[in-house]
Short mmCIF file of N, CA and C in Angstrom, two decimals:
data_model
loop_
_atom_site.label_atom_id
_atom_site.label_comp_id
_atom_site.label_asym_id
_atom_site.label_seq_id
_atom_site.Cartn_x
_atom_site.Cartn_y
_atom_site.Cartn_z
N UNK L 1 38.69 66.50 132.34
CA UNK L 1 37.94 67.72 132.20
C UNK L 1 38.82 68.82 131.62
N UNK L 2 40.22 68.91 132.26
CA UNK L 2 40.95 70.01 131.75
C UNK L 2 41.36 70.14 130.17
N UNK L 3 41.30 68.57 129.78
CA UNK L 3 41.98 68.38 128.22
C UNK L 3 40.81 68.69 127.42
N UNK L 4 39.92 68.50 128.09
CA UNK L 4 38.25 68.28 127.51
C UNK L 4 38.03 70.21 127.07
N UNK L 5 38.51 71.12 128.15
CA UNK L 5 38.24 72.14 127.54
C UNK L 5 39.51 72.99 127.07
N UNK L 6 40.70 72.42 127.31
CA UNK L 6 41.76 72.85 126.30
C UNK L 6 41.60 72.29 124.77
N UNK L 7 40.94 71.43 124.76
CA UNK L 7 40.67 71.05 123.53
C UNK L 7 39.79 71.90 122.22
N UNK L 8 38.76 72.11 123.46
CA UNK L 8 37.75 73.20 122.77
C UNK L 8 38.75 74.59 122.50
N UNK L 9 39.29 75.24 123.53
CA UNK L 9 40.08 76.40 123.25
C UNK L 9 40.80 75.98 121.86
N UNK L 10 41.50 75.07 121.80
CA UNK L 10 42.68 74.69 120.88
C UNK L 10 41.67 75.01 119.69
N UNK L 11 40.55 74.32 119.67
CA UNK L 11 39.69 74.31 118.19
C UNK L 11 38.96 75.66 118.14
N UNK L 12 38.75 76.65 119.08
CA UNK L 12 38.05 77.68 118.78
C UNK L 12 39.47 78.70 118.21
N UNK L 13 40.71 78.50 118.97
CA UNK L 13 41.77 79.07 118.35
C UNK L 13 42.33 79.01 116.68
N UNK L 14 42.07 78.02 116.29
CA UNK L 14 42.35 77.30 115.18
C UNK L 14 41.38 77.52 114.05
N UNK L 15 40.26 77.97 114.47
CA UNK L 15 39.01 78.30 113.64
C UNK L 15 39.29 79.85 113.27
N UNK L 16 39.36 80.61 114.47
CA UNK L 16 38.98 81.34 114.29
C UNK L 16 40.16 82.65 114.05
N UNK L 17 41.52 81.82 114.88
CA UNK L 17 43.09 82.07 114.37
C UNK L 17 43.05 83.58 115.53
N UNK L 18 44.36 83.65 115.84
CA UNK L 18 44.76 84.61 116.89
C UNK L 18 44.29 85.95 115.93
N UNK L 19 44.09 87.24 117.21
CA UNK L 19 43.73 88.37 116.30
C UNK L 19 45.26 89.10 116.74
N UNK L 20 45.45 90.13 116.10
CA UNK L 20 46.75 90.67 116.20
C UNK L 20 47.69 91.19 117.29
N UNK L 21 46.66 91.01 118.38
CA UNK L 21 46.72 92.05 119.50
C UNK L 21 47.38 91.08 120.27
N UNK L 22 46.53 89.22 120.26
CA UNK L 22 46.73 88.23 120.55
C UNK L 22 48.42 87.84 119.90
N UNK L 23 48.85 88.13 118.80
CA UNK L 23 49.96 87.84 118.17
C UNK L 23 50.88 88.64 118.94
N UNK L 24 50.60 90.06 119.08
CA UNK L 24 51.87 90.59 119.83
C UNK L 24 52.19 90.03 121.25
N UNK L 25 51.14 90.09 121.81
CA UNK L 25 50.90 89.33 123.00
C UNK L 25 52.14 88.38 123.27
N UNK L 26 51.56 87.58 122.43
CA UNK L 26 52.55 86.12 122.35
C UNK L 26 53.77 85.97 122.12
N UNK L 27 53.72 87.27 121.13
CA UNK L 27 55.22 87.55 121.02
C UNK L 27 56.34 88.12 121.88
N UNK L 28 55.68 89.19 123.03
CA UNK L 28 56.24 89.58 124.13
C UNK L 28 56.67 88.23 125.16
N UNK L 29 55.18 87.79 125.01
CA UNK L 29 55.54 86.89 126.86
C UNK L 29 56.47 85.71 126.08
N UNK L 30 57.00 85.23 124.84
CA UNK L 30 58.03 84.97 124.51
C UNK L 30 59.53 84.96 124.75
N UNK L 31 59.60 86.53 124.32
CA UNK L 31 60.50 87.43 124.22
C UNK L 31 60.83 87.48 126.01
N UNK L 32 59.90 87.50 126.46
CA UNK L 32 59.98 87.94 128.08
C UNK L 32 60.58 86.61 129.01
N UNK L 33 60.36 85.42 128.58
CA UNK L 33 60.70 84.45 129.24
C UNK L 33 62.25 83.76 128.38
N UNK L 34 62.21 84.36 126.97
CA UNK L 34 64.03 83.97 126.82
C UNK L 34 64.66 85.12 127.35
N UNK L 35 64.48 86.61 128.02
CA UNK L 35 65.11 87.14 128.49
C UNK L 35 65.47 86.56 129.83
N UNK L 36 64.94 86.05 130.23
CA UNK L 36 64.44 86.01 131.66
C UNK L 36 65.23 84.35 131.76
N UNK L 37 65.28 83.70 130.60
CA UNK L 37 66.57 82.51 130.10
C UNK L 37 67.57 82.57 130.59
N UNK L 38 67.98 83.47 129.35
CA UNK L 38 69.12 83.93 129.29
C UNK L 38 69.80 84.93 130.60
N UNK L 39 69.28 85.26 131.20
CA UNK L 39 69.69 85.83 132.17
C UNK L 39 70.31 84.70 132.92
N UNK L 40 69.04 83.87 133.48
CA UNK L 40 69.08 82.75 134.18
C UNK L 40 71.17 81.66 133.97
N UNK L 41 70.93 81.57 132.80
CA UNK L 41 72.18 81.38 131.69
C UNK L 41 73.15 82.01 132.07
N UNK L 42 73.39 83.19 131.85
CA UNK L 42 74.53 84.81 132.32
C UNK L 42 74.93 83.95 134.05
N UNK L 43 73.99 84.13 134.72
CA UNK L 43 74.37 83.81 136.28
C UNK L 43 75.04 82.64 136.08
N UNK L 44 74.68 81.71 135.86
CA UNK L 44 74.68 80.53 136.37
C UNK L 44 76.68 80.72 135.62
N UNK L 45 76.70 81.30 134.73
CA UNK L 45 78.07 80.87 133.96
C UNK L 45 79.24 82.22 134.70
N UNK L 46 78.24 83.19 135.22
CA UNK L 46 79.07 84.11 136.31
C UNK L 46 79.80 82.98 137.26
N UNK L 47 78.63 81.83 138.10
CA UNK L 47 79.14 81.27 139.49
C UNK L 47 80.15 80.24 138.89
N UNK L 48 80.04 79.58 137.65
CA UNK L 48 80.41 78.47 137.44
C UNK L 48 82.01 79.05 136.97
N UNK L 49 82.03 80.45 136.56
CA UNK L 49 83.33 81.23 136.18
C UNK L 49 84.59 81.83 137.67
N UNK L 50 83.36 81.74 138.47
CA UNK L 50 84.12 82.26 140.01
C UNK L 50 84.53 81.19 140.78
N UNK L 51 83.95 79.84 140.54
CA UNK L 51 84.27 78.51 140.89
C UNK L 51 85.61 77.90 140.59
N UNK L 52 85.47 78.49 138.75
CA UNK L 52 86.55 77.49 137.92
C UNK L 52 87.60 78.72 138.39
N UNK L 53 87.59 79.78 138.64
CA UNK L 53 89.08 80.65 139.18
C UNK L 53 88.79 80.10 140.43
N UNK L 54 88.21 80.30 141.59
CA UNK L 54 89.03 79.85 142.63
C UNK L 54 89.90 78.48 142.67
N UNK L 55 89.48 77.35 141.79
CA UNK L 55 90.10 76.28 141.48
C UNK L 55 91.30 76.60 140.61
N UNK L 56 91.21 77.40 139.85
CA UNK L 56 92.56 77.83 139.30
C UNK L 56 93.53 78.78 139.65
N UNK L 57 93.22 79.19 140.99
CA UNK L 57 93.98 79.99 141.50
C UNK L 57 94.96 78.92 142.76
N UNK L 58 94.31 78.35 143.28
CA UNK L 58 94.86 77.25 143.79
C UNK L 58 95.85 76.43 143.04
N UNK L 59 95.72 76.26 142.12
CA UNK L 59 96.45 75.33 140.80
C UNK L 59 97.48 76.13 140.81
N UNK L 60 97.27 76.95 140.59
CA UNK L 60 98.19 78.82 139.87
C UNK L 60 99.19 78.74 140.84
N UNK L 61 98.68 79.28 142.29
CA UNK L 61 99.88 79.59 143.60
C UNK L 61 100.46 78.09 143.52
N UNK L 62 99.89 76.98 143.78
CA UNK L 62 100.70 75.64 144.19
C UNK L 62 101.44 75.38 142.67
N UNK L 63 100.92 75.21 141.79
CA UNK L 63 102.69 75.03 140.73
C UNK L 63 103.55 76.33 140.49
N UNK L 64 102.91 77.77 141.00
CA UNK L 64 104.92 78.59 141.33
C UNK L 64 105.23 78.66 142.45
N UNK L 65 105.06 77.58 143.40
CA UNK L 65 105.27 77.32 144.50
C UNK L 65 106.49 76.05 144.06
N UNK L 66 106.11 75.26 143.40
CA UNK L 66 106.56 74.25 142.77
C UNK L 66 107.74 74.54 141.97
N UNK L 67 107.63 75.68 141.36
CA UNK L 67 108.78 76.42 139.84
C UNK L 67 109.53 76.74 140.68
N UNK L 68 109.24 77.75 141.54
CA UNK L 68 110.11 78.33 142.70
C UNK L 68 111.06 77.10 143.47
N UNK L 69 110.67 76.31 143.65
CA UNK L 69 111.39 75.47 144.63
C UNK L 69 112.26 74.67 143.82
N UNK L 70 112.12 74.24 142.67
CA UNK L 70 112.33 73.73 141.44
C UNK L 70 113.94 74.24 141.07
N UNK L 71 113.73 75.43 140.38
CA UNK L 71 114.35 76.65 140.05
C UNK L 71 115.12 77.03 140.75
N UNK L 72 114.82 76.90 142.11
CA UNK L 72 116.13 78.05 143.21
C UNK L 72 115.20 78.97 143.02
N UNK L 73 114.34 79.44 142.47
CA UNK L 73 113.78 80.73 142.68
C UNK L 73 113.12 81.33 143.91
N UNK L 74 113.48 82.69 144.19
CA UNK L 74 112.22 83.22 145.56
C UNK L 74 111.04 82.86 145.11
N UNK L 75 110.26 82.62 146.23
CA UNK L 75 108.63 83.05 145.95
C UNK L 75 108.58 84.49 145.34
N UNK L 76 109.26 85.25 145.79
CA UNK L 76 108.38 86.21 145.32
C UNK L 76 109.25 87.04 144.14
N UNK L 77 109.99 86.56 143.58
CA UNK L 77 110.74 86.49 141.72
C UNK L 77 109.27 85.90 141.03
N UNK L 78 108.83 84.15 141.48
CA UNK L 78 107.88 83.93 141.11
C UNK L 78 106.46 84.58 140.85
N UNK L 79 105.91 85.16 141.76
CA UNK L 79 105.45 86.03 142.21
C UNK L 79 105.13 87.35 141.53
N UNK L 80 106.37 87.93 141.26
CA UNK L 80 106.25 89.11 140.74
C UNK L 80 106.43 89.01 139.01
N UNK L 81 106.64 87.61 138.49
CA UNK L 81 107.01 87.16 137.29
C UNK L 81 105.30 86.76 136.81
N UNK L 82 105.61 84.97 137.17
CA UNK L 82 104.50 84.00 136.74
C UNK L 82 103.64 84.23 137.47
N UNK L 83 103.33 84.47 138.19
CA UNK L 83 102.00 84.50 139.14
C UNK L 83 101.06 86.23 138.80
N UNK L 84 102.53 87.10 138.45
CA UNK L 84 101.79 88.26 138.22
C UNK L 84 101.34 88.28 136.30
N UNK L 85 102.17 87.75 135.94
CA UNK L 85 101.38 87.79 134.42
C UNK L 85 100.07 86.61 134.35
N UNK L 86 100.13 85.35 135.00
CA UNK L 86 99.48 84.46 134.83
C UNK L 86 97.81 85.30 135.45
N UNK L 87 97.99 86.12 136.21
CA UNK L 87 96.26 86.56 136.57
C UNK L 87 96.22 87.71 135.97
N UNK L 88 97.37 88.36 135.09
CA UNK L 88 97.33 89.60 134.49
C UNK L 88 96.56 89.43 133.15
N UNK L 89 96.32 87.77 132.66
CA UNK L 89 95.98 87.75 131.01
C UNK L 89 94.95 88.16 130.65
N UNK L 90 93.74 87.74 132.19
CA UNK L 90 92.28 88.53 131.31
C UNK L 90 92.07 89.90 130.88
N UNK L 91 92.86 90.79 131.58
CA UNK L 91 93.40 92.35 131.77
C UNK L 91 94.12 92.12 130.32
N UNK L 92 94.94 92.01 129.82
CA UNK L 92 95.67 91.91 128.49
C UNK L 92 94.53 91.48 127.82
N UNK L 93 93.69 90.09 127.93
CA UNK L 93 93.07 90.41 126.71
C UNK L 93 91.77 91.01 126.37
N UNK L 94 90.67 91.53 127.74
CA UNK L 94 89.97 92.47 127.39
C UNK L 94 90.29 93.83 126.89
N UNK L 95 91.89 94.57 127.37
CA UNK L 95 92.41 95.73 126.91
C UNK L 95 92.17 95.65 125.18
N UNK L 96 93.16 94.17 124.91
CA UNK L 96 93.40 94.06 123.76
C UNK L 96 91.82 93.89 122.22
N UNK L 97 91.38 93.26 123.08
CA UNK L 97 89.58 93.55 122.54
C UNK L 97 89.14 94.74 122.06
N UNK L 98 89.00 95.31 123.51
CA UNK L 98 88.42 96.95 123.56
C UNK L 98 89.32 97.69 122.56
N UNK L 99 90.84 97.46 122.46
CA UNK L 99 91.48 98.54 121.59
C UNK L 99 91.33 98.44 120.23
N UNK L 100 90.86 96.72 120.19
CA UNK L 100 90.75 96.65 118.61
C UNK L 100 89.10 96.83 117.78
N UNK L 101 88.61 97.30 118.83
CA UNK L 101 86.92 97.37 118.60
C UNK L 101 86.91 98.98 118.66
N UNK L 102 88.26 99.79 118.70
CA UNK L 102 88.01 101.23 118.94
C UNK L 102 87.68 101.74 120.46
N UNK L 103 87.92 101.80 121.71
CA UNK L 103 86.98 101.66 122.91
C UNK L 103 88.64 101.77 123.34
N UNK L 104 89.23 102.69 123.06
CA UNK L 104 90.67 103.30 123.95
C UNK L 104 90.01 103.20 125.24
N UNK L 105 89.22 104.22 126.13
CA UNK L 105 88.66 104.26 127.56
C UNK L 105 88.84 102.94 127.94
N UNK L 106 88.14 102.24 127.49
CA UNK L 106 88.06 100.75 128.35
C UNK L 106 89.15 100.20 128.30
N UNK L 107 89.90 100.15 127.13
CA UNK L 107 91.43 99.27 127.24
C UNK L 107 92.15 100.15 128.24
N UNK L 108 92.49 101.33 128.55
CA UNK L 108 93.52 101.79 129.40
C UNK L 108 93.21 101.80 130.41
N UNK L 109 91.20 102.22 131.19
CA UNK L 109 90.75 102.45 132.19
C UNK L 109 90.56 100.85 132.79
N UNK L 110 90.67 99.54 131.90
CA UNK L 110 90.09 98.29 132.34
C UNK L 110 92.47 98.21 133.46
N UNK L 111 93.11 98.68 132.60
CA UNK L 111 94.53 98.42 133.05
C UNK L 111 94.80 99.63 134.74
N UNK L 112 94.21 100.67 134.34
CA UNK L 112 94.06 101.19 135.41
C UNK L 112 93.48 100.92 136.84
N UNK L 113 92.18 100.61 136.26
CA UNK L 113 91.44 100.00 137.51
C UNK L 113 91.55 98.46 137.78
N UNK L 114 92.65 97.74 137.44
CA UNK L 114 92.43 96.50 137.65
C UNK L 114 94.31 96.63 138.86
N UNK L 115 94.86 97.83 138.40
CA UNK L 115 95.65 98.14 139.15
C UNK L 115 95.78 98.26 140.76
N UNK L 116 94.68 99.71 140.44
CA UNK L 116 93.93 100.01 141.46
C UNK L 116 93.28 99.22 142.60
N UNK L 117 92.54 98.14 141.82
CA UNK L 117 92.00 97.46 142.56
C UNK L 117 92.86 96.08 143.26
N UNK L 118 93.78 95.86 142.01
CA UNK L 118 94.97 95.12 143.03
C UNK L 118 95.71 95.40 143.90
N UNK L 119 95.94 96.37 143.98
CA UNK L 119 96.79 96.75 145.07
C UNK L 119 95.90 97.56 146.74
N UNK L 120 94.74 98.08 146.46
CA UNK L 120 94.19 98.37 147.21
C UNK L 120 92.63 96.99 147.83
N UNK L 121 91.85 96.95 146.75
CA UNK L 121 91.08 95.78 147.60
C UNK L 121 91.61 94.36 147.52
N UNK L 122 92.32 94.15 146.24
CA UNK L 122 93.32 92.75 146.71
C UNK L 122 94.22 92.49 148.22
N UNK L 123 94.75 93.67 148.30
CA UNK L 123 95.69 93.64 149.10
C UNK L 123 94.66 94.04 150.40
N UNK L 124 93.83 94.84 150.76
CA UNK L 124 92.82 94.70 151.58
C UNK L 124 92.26 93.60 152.38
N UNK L 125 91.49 92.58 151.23
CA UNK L 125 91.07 91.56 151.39
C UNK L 125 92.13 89.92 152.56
N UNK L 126 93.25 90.60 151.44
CA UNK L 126 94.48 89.40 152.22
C UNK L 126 94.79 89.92 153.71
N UNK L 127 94.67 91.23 153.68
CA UNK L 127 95.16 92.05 155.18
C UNK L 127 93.78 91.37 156.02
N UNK L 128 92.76 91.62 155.82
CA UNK L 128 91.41 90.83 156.81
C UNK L 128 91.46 89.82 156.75
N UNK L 129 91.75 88.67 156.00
CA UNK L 129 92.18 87.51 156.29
C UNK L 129 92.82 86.64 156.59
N UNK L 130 94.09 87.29 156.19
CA UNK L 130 95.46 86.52 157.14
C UNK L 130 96.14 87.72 157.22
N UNK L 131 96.90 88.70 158.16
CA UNK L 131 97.67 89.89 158.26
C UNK L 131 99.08 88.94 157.28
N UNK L 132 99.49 89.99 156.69
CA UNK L 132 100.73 89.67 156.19
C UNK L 132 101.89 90.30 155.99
N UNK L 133 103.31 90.03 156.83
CA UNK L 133 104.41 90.92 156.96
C UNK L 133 104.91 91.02 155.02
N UNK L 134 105.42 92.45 155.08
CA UNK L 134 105.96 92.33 154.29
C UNK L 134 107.22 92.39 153.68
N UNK L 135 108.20 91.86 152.62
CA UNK L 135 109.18 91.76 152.58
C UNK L 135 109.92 92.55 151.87
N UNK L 136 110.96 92.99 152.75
CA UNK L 136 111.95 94.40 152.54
C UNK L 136 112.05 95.09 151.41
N UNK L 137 112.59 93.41 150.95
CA UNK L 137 112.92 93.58 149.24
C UNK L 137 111.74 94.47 148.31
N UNK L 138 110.75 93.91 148.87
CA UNK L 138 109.48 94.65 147.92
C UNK L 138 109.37 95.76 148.08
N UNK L 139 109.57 96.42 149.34
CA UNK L 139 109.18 97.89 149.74
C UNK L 139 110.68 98.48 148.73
N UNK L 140 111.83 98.13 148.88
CA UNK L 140 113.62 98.48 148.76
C UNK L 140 113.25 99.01 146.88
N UNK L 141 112.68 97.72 146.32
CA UNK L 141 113.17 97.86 144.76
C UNK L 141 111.42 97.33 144.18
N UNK L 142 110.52 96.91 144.21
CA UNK L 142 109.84 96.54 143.56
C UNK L 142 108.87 97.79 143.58
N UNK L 143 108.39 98.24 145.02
CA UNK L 143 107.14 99.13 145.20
C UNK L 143 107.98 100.45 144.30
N UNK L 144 109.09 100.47 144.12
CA UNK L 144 109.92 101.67 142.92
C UNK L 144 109.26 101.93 141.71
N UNK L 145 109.42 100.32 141.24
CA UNK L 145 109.31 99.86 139.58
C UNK L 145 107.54 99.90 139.88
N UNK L 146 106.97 99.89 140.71
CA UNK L 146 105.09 100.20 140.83
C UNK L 146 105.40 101.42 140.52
N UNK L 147 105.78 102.35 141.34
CA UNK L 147 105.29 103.88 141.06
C UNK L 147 105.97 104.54 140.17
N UNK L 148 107.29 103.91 139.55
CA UNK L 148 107.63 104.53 138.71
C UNK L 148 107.04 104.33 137.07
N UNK L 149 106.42 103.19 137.26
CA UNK L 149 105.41 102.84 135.82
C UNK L 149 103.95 104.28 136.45
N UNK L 150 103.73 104.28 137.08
CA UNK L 150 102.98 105.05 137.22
C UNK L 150 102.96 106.27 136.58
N UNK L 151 104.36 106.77 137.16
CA UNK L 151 104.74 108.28 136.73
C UNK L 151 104.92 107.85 135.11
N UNK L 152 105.25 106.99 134.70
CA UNK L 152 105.49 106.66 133.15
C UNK L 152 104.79 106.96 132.57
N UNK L 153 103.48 106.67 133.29
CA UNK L 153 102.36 106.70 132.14
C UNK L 153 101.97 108.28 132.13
N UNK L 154 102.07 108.65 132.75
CA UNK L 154 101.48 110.60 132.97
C UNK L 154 102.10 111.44 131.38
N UNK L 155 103.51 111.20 131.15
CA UNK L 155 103.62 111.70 129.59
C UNK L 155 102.90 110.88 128.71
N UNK L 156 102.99 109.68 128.87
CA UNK L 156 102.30 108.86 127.96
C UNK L 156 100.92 109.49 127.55
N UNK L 157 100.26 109.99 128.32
CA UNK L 157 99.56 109.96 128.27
C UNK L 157 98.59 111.58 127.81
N UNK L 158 99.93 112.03 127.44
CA UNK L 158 99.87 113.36 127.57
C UNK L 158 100.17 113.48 125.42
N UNK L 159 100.88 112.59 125.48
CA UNK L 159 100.86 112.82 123.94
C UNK L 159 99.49 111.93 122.64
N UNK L 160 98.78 113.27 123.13
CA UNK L 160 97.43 112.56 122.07
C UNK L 160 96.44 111.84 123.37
N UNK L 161 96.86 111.13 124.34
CA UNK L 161 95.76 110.63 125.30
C UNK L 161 95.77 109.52 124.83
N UNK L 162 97.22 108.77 123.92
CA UNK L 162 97.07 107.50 123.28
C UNK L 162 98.52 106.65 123.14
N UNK L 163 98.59 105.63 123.52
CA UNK L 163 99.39 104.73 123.38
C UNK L 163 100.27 104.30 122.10
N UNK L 164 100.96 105.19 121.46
CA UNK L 164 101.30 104.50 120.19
C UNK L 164 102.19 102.98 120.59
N UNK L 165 102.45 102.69 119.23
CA UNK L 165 103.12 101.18 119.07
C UNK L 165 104.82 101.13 119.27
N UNK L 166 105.30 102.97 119.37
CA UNK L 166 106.80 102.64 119.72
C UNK L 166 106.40 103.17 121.58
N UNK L 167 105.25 103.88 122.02
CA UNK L 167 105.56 103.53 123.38
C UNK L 167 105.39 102.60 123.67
N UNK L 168 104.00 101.36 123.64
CA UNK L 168 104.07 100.14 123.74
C UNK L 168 105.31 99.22 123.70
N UNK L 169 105.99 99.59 122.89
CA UNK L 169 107.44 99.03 122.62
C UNK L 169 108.32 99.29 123.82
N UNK L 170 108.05 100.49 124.32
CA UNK L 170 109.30 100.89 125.27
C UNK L 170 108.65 100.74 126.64
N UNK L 171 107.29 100.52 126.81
CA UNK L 171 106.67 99.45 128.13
C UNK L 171 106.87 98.59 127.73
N UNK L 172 106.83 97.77 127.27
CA UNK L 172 107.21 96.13 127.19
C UNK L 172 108.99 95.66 127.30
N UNK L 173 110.20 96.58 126.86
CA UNK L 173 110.83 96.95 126.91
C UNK L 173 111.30 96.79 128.46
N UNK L 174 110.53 98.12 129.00
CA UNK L 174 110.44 98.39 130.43
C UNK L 174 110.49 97.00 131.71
N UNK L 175 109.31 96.68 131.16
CA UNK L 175 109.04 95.25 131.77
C UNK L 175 110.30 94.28 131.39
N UNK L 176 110.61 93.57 130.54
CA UNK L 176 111.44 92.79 130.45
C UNK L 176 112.95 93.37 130.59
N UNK L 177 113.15 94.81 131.19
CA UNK L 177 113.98 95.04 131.86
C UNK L 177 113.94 94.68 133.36
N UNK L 178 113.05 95.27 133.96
CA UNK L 178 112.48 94.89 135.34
C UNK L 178 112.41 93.12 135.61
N UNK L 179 111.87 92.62 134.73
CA UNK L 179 112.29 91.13 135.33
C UNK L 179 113.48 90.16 134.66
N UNK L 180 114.91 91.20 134.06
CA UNK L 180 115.49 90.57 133.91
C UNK L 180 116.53 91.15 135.13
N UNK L 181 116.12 91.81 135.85
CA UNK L 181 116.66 92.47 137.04
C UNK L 181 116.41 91.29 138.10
N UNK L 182 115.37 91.19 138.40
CA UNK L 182 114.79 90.40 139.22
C UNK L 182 115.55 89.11 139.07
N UNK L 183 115.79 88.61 137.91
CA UNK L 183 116.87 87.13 138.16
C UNK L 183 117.89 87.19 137.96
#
């Protein structure tokens, strides 16, 4: 019965052909269900992206756990080396995106707040889940080289509100002073 009068629809459609109103129509609830796709799509590759990092964060800590022991190195040389550039790259390369698409705000504010947020809800998060002592050394010489990049950036930032390529030079500089300290 049902094919019997989809059939008829199909042939009264076909005769008499969609009227325009019918065309937009069709064209929305289209439009409306690949949004509604693609969304579907977006999530699913959000969970499947928060999955593949927690699996790679595991990977991440257990081989400079491995380098470290390897090496003679502290954990936390490792730590403040490989472990901190290795989760630092998506931060490097959305900065590096945004700066080359024009979008200064986002490259400096994505380095700011990813700061921010490491050190306050990262470090948050680990405090509610396992309390964790911390070590001398870090408070003595490392939490220094934190706030003193801090204060770094305040002129930086003062000439033009922009990063040229010889300060870039003299942060990077900076850094591979700081961890040639560290070993």
């Amino acid at each position: 019965m049902a094919l019997l009068l989809f059939t008829g629809y199909a042939v009264r459609v076909a005769r008499t052909g969609l009227t325009a109103s019918d065309e937009a129509e069709l064209a929305d609830e289209v439009q409306r269900r690949a949004i509604a796709q693609r969304v579907a799509v977006d999530v699913g590759l959000i969970v499947l992206g928060l999955v593949l990092l927690a699996v790679g964060a595991r990977f991440l800590v257990a081989g400079a756990v491995t380098i470290a022991q390897f090496a003679g190195l502290s954990e936390r040389v490792i730590g403040l080396t490989i472990v901190a550039a290795g989760t630092s790259l998506p931060e490097l390369a959305a900065s590096v995106v945004a700066a080359r698409r024009g979008q200064p705000d986002i490259a400096l504010a994505n380095v700011i707040g990813s700061n921010v947020f490491n050190v306050l809800g990262i470090l948050g998060v680990v405090g509610l889940v396992e309390p964790q002592a911390v070590n001398p050394q870090i408070v003595a010489s490392d939490n220094w080289w934190m706030v003193g990049t801090a204060f770094v950036l305040l002129p930086l930032m003062a000439t033009g509100m922009r990063v040229s390529r010889l300060e870039g030079l003299a942060l990077l500089a900076a850094y591979v002073t700081y961890v040639a300290l560290l070993l």
